[in-house]
Each structure stands twice: as structure tokens, then as C-alpha cells.
XYZ file of C-alpha atoms in Angstrom:
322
model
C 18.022 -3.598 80.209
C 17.428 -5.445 83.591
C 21.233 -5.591 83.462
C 21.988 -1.762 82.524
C 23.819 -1.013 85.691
C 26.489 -4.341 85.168
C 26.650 -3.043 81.132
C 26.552 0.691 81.374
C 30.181 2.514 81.033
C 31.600 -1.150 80.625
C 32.860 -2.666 77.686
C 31.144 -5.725 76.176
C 32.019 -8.931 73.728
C 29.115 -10.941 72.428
C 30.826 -13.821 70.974
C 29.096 -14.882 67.633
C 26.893 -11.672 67.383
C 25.437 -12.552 63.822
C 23.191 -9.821 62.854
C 24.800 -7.458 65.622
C 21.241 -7.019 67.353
C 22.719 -8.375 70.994
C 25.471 -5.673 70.634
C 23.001 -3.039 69.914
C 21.028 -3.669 72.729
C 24.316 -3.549 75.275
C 25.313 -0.048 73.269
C 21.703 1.158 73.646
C 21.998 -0.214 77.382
C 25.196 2.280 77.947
C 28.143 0.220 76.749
C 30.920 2.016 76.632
C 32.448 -0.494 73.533
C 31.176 -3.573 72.108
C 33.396 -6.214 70.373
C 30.897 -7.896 68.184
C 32.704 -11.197 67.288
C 31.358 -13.237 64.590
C 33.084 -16.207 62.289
C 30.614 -16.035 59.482
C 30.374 -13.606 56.603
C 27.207 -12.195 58.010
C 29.671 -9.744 60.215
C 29.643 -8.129 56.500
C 25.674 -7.315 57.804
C 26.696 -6.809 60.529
C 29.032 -4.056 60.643
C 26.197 -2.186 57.843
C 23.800 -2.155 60.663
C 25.883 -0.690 63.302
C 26.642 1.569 60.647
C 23.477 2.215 59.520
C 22.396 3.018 63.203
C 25.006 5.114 64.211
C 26.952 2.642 66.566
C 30.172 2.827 64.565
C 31.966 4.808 67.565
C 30.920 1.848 70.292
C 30.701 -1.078 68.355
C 33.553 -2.787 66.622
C 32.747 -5.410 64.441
C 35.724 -8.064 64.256
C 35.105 -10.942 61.658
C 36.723 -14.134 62.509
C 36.568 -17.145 65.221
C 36.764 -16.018 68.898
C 39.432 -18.287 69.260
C 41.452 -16.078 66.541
C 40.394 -12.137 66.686
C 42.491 -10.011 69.090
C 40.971 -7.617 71.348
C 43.716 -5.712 73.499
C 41.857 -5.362 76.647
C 39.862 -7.163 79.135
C 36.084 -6.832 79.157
C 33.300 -6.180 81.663
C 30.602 -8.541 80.305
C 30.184 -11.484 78.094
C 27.174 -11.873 76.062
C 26.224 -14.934 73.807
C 23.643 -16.493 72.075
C 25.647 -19.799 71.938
C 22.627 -22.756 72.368
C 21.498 -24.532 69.787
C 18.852 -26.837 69.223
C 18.721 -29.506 72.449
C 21.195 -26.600 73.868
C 24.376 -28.317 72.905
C 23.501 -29.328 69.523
C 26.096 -26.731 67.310
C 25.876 -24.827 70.423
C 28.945 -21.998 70.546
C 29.657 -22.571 74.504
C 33.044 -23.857 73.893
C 33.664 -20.258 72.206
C 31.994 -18.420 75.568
C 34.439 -20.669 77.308
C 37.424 -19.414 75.952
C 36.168 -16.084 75.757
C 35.563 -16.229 79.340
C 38.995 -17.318 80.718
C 40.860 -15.616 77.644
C 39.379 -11.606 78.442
C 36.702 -11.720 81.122
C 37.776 -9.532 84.245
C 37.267 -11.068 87.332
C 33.825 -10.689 88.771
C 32.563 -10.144 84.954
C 29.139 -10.356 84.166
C 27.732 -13.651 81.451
C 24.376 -13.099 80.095
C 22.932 -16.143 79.985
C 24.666 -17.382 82.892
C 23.691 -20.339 83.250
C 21.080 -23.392 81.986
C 19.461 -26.375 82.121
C 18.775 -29.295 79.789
C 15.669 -31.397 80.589
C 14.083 -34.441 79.078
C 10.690 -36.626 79.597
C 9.381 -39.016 78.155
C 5.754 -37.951 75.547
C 3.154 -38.754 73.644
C 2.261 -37.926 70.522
C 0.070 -40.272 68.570
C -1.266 -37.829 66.359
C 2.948 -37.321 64.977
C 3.090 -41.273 64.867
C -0.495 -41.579 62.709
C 0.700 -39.141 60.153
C 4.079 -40.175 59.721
C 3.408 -44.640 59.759
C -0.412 -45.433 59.964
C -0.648 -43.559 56.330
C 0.776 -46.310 54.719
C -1.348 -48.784 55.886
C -4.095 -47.223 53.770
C -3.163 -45.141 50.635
C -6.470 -44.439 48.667
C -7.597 -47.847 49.682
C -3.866 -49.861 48.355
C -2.638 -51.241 51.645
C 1.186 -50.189 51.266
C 2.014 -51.753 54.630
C 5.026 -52.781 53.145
C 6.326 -49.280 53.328
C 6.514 -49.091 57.076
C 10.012 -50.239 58.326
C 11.301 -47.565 56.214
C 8.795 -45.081 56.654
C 9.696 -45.726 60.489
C 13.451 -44.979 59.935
C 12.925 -42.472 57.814
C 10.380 -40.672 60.034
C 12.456 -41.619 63.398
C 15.720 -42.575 63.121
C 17.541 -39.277 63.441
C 15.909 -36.499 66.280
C 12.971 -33.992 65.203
C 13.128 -30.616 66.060
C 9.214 -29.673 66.156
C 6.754 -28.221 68.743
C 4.937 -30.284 71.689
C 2.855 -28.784 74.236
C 2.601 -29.712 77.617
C -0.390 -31.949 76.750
C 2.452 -34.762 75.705
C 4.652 -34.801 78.583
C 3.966 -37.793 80.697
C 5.749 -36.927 83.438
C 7.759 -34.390 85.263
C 11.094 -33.715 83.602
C 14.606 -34.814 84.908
C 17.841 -32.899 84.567
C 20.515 -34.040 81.792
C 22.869 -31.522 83.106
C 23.023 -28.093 84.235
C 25.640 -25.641 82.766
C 26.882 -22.778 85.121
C 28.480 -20.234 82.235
C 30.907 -19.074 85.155
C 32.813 -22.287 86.406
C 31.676 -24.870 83.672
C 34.969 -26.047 81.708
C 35.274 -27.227 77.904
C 35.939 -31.094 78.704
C 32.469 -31.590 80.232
C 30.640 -30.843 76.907
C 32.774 -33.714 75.400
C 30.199 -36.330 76.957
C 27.533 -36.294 79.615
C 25.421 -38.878 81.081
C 22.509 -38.596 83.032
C 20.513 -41.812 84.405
C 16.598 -40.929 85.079
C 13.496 -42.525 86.450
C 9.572 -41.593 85.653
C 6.094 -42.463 86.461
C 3.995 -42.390 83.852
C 0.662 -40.240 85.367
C -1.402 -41.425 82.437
C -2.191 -44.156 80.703
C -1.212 -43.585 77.368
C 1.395 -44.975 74.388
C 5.355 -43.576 74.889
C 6.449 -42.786 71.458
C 9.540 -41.441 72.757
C 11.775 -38.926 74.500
C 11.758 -35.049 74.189
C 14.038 -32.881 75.127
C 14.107 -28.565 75.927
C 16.535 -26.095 78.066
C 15.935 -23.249 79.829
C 18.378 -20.131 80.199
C 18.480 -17.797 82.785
C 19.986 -14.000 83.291
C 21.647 -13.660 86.842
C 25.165 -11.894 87.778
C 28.237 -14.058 89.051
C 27.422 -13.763 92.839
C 24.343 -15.980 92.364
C 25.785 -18.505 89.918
C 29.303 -19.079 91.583
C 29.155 -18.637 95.689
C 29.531 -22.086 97.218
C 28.169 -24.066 94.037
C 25.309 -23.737 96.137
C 22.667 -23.338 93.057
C 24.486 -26.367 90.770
C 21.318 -28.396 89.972
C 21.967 -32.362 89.829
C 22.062 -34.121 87.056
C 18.690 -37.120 86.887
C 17.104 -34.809 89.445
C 13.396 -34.246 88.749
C 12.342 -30.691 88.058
C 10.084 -30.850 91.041
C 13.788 -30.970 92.849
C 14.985 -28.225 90.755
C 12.493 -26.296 91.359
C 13.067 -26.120 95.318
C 16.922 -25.564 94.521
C 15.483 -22.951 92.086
C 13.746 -21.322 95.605
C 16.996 -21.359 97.612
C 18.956 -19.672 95.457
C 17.409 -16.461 94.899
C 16.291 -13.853 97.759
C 13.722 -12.817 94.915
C 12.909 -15.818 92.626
C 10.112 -13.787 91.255
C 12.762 -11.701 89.911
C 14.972 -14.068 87.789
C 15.004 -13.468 84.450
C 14.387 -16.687 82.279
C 14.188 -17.857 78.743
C 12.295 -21.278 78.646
C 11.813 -23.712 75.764
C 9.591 -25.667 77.618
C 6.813 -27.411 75.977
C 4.197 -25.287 78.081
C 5.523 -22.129 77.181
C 5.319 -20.160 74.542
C 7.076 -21.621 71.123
C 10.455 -20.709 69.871
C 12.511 -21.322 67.293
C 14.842 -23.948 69.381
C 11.027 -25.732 69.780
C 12.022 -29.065 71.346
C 14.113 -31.857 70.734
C 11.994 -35.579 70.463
C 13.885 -38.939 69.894
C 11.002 -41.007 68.687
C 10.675 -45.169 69.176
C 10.073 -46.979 65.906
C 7.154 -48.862 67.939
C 5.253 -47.247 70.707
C 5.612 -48.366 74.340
C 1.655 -48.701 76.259
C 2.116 -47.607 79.180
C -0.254 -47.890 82.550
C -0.631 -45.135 85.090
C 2.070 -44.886 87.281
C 4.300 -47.146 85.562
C 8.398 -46.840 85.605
C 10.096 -45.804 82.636
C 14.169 -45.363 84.106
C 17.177 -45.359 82.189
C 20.205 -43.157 81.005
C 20.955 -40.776 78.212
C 24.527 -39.819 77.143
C 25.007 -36.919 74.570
C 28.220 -37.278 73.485
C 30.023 -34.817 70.903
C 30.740 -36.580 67.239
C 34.091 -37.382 65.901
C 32.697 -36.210 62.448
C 32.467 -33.036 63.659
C 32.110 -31.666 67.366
C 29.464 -29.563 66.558
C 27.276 -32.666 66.187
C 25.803 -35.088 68.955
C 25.480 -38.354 69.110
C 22.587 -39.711 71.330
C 22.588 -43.011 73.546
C 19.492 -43.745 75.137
C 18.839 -46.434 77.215
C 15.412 -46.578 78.624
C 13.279 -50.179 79.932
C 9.772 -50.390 81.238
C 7.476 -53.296 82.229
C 10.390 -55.498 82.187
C 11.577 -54.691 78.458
C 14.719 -52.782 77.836
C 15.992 -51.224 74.892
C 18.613 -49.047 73.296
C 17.878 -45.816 71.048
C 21.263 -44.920 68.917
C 20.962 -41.603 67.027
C 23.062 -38.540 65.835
C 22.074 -35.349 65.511
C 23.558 -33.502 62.528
């Protein structure tokens, strides 16, 4: 509704509009037509709602891959909910892409328009005690025996589960910042980001987590000069200034956060936990790179390399999200 003005009278795609509620909200905003493009059979629900709340004459439900439907005109605004969890994992961007440079007019509007990926390095002894210190004592039969695999069972492959703020050691860094306007399909294939903290605690690193942030702004702010592009391995104290400097009212952005000190979702966050816990002093360096890298099993997939040393130990983290 913050957008009506750039929606009303125009016509509208949201690419992989499930349920149909995103298309509602643009007809209820003053769309003029909404193509509602989904590949699952839930377009079957879909089109029933839109029926069932009167839509029928503004939004057309097409089922099929937005790589495959055909839509005879160009459209005003793009609208997606494309991010998965850790923003790229299944994510539907590559299908924004296309839909972008396939039927977008020029000067089109892309809600989300852009977002960030973050990670930082936590805490969290209490997840590390329930999942591996059980078995040291069941009902008073040390099964200590059980931990290796109770470690790769509990750690091997990336949890999706809530943190607060309370287990983030340190500021986050950027993994890489996605403008929805300029960004093109080969740069999802892999990205690397290198990073360095200080821990500002004293406390055990059991890992790394990772959340995104979206935000809502038109193409003038995202696109003039690639002034606003946000590096990535920058810390979000640095994003934050760039953050300053690119709105004449920051107040005003509009912003969906999966941060661990907001207020849960259901993308919660992303953690890639150690099999043993790091002790770490205050202040001490943690640095290292991450690459997320999409899987030849299947793109939708990532596969995580995480190199990370500290206190003059280095080590490698392998994992695949699937």
C-alpha cells in the first residue's frame, strides 16, 4: 500500500504467487491486471480464491514456470516472494530475473528490490548441551560413545532455527548484496565473501549463522550510479552508513528483516554449527571466507564452504543445504 501510486492503474506479475495473497493485495492496491504466475498445483487454490473474492476480472491465474507461461504484454511492476531460507537457498530469483528482462517496462517497479545476506559468528551452548552433552549421561549409562555421530548428525548439514541477538558475537559482515534491478543470473551460480570479527565477549563459537534482510524501494534508489551497492565482507556498521547515504528519508524505507534481534519469521536463521566449540577471548579475530555455491544435484540447493581460523588454528566447514 506504501507503493499504491507505482501499482495503481498498472498491470502487475508476481512470479510464483502460491496462494495468490501478493496478487490480491496489488488488485486491492488498484492494479489494473495481475498475472499471478505459479509452477505448482497450488495455482488450482489459487485461482478459487481470486474467485472466491471477486478478483476474477483483474487477476489471471496462469499455472506453469515463468520461464514457460505467455503473457502478451509488458508489465508495470514485478512482485515476488522468491527468498528462501539463507535467501538463496531454493530461492526463485533466477525466475524474477527472467521475468524482469523478459516483460518488465523500463523504469518498472520490483517489490523487494533489493537485499542483503549477512553472517556472524554465535553462541549457543544451550543448542550444543541438548543436542551432544546428553549422551554423556543417559539415566546415569555414560553413552559417550554416541557422540561423533550424535555430532554429525546434529551438525553436519545447516539448521534452520531461531537465535536472538543474545548469540551474536559480533557485528555482522555482508555475503553479498542483491540489487533486484541490475543483478544478473550468473552471480547466484557462486559467491564468495572473505570476513573478519572481534569477538566482544568471551564466550565458546559453536558456529556461524546466517539471516537477510529485504527492502521495498522504487528503481531510482536501487539503480542511479550503483551508488547504494553494499560490499561484499563489509561490516554492517559500514552498511549501515551506506544505508544513510542512500535515502533522503531513511526513516522511510520499508524493510523486512530476519535478523536475530527482530521479531521471528518463518525464514528464522540459517546456523552452520562446529562439531567442537571454539573458546574464544574478548576481542579475539575470527576471519575467513564463505562461498555458497549452487549444487550440481540440483540448483536449487547450496553447497557451503567455510573457511574460518582463530588463535592460530584454521579449519574448513563443508556442508550442503538440501
Amino acid at each position: 500500500m506504501r507503493h499504491q501510486n507505482s501499482i495503481s492503474g498498472k498491470v502487475v506479475m508476481d512470479v510464483g504467487c502460491g496462494t495468490g495473497i501478493l496478487s490480491i493485495f496489488c488488485a486491492l492496491a488498484g492494479a489494473k491486471r495481475v498475472y499471478a504466475v505459479e509452477a505448482s498445483d497450488i495455482a488450482v487454490q489459487a485461482n478459487e480464491v481470486v474467485r472466491a473474492n471477486h478478483l476474477s476480472d483483474k487477476i489471471v491465474v496462469l499455472h506453469g514456470r515463468v520461464e514457460d507461461v505467455n503473457i502478451e504484454e509488458k508489465v508495470d511492476v514485478i512482485i515476488s516472494e522468491w527468498m528462501g531460507y539463507m535467501l538463496l537457498y531454493e530461492s526463485m530469483l533466477a525466475s524474477v530475473i527472467f521475468a524482469r528482462d523478459k516483460w518488465l517496462k523500463p523504469g518498472g517497479l520490483i517489490l523487494p528490490s533489493d537485499a542483503t545476506l549477512y553472517i556472524a559468528p554465535v553462541t549457543h551452548t544451550e543448542r550444543y548441551s541438548e543436542s551432544i552433552d546428553f549422551w554423556r549421561n543417559v539415566y546415569g549409562i555414560d553413552m559417550s560413545a554416541m557422540l561423533p555421530l550424535a555430532k554429525q548428525c546434529a551438525f553436519e548439514e545447516p539448521s534452520v532455527e531461531t537465535i536472538t541477538g543474545e548469540n551474536v558475537l559480533t557485528w555482522p559482515y555482508v555475503v553479498k548484496y542483491v540489487d533486484c534491478y541490475t543483478i544478473v543470473a550468473q552471480e547466484l551460480e557462486s559467491v564468495t565473501a572473505k570476513y573478519r570479527f572481534e569477538s566482544m565477549m568471551r564466550a565458546p563459537l559453536h558456529g556461524f549463522a546466517f539471516w537477510f534482510d529485504v527492502e521495498f524501494n522504487g528503481p531510482t534508489l536501487s539503480t542511479s550510479n550503483n551508488l547504494y551497492k553494499v560490499s561484499p565482507g563489509c561490516s554492517a556498521s559500514d552498511s549501515n552508513q551506506q544505508e544513510t547515504k542512500k535515502r533522503n528519508k531513511p526513516d522511510e524505507a520499508l524493510v523486512l528483516s530476519t535478523a536475530p534481534e527482530d521479531a521471528p519469521t518463518h525464514w528464522q536463521q540459517t546456523l552452520l554449527y562446529f562439531y567442537e566449540p571454539i573458546e574464544l577471548q574478548q576481542d579475539q579475530v575470527i576471519e575467513g571466507s564463505v562461498t555458497l555455491s549452487q549444487s550440481q544435484e540440483n540448483p536449487r540447493f547450496l553447497n557451503i564452504h567455510l573457511e574460518y581460523s582463530s588463535g592460530g588454528r584454521s579449519f574448513v566447514k563443508e556442508s550442503v543445504m538440501r
